[in-house]
Amino acid sequence: MARRSGNCMRCLVIFSVVSALLVCGPALYWKLNKGFVGSARSTNSICPPCVCDFPPPLSLLQIAPGLANLSITGCGSDDPELKEEMEKPFVDLLTEELKLQEAVADEHSRHMNVTLAEAKRVASQYQKEAEKCNAATEICESARERAQALLLKERKITFLWERRARQLGWEGE
């Protein structure tokens, strides 16, 4: 058994070393290689600076001139509703969009108010149930205390009767 655990331990150590070399090896290789190359470069003359002469980036108008003109002629000419919508002035479209957003906000507000009212109703119901439970607990506690007092009183009376019966010799009869 000890031989098997020794073999397992040896395999584990070998696996750990190989894993560490696979993870750290490439980084160490490039670090050492860069260090050697860097030391070789330091003995040579300094490299001249690179000259990067790239053309300026193209603008969107140069790439696709049709995208700048967003009013595409013939778009939606087959659909009368879309054609009517596209002919509306921009201000009217914005006004309509604002009205739609206001309607959505009103609906959202109404939904929140209904949800809040429902939450208040449920919380009130739970509060009433909790008060009932507390009242019932108090009643049970007072009843338990009364029963305990009566039990003590009954034990005391029983003890006194038994003692009196022993004094009079009524035990065996």
XYZ file of C-alpha atoms in Angstrom, residues 12-102:
91
model
C 1.601 13.916 -8.877
C 4.952 15.700 -8.485
C 5.880 15.010 -12.109
C 2.463 16.211 -13.279
C 2.810 19.399 -11.211
C 6.273 20.179 -12.592
C 5.184 19.543 -16.189
C 2.062 21.701 -15.707
C 4.114 24.541 -14.227
C 6.564 24.364 -17.138
C 3.736 24.383 -19.686
C 2.160 27.424 -18.061
C 5.299 29.424 -17.294
C 7.621 28.064 -19.995
C 6.556 30.235 -22.948
C 6.677 33.401 -20.859
C 10.151 32.535 -19.532
C 11.344 31.640 -23.028
C 10.259 34.976 -24.485
C 11.626 36.870 -21.500
C 15.023 35.217 -21.808
C 15.009 35.503 -25.613
C 14.076 39.189 -25.421
C 16.783 39.744 -22.832
C 19.425 38.192 -25.094
C 18.192 40.053 -28.143
C 17.997 43.262 -26.146
C 21.579 42.841 -24.943
C 22.692 42.188 -28.531
C 20.871 45.308 -29.663
C 22.417 47.409 -26.961
C 25.868 46.684 -28.407
C 24.717 47.649 -31.922
C 23.651 51.102 -32.995
C 20.205 52.396 -32.014
C 17.435 51.618 -34.501
C 16.138 54.549 -36.533
C 12.590 55.619 -35.662
C 9.815 54.054 -37.704
C 8.105 56.255 -40.250
C 4.383 55.587 -40.381
C 2.823 57.433 -43.293
C -0.771 56.207 -43.316
C -3.561 58.065 -45.130
C -6.188 59.743 -42.905
C -9.264 57.625 -42.129
C -12.166 57.860 -44.538
C -15.348 59.584 -43.446
C -18.784 58.017 -43.646
C -19.661 60.254 -46.586
C -16.665 58.955 -48.539
C -17.419 55.312 -47.763
C -21.175 55.355 -48.452
C -22.517 58.645 -49.782
C -26.087 57.316 -49.856
C -26.181 56.992 -46.068
C -25.892 60.736 -45.556
C -29.164 61.343 -47.390
C -31.684 59.604 -45.179
C -34.671 60.617 -47.266
C -34.698 57.694 -49.637
C -37.003 58.274 -52.544
C -39.417 55.496 -53.324
C -39.197 53.969 -49.853
C -42.667 52.945 -48.769
C -44.340 54.247 -51.912
C -46.373 51.026 -52.115
C -47.765 51.327 -48.574
C -50.325 54.165 -48.273
C -50.171 54.259 -44.448
C -46.387 54.509 -44.457
C -46.500 57.116 -47.204
C -48.953 59.180 -45.162
C -46.767 58.794 -42.061
C -43.623 59.855 -43.952
C -45.306 62.980 -45.277
C -46.064 64.281 -41.782
C -43.861 67.114 -40.563
C -41.091 66.211 -38.156
C -42.677 68.216 -35.320
C -45.927 66.278 -35.658
C -44.019 62.987 -35.489
C -42.224 64.138 -32.336
C -45.500 65.294 -30.799
C -47.087 61.940 -31.544
C -44.089 60.115 -30.066
C -44.298 62.222 -26.897
C -48.019 61.480 -26.587
C -47.319 57.755 -26.916
C -44.594 57.929 -24.291
C -46.924 59.882 -21.994
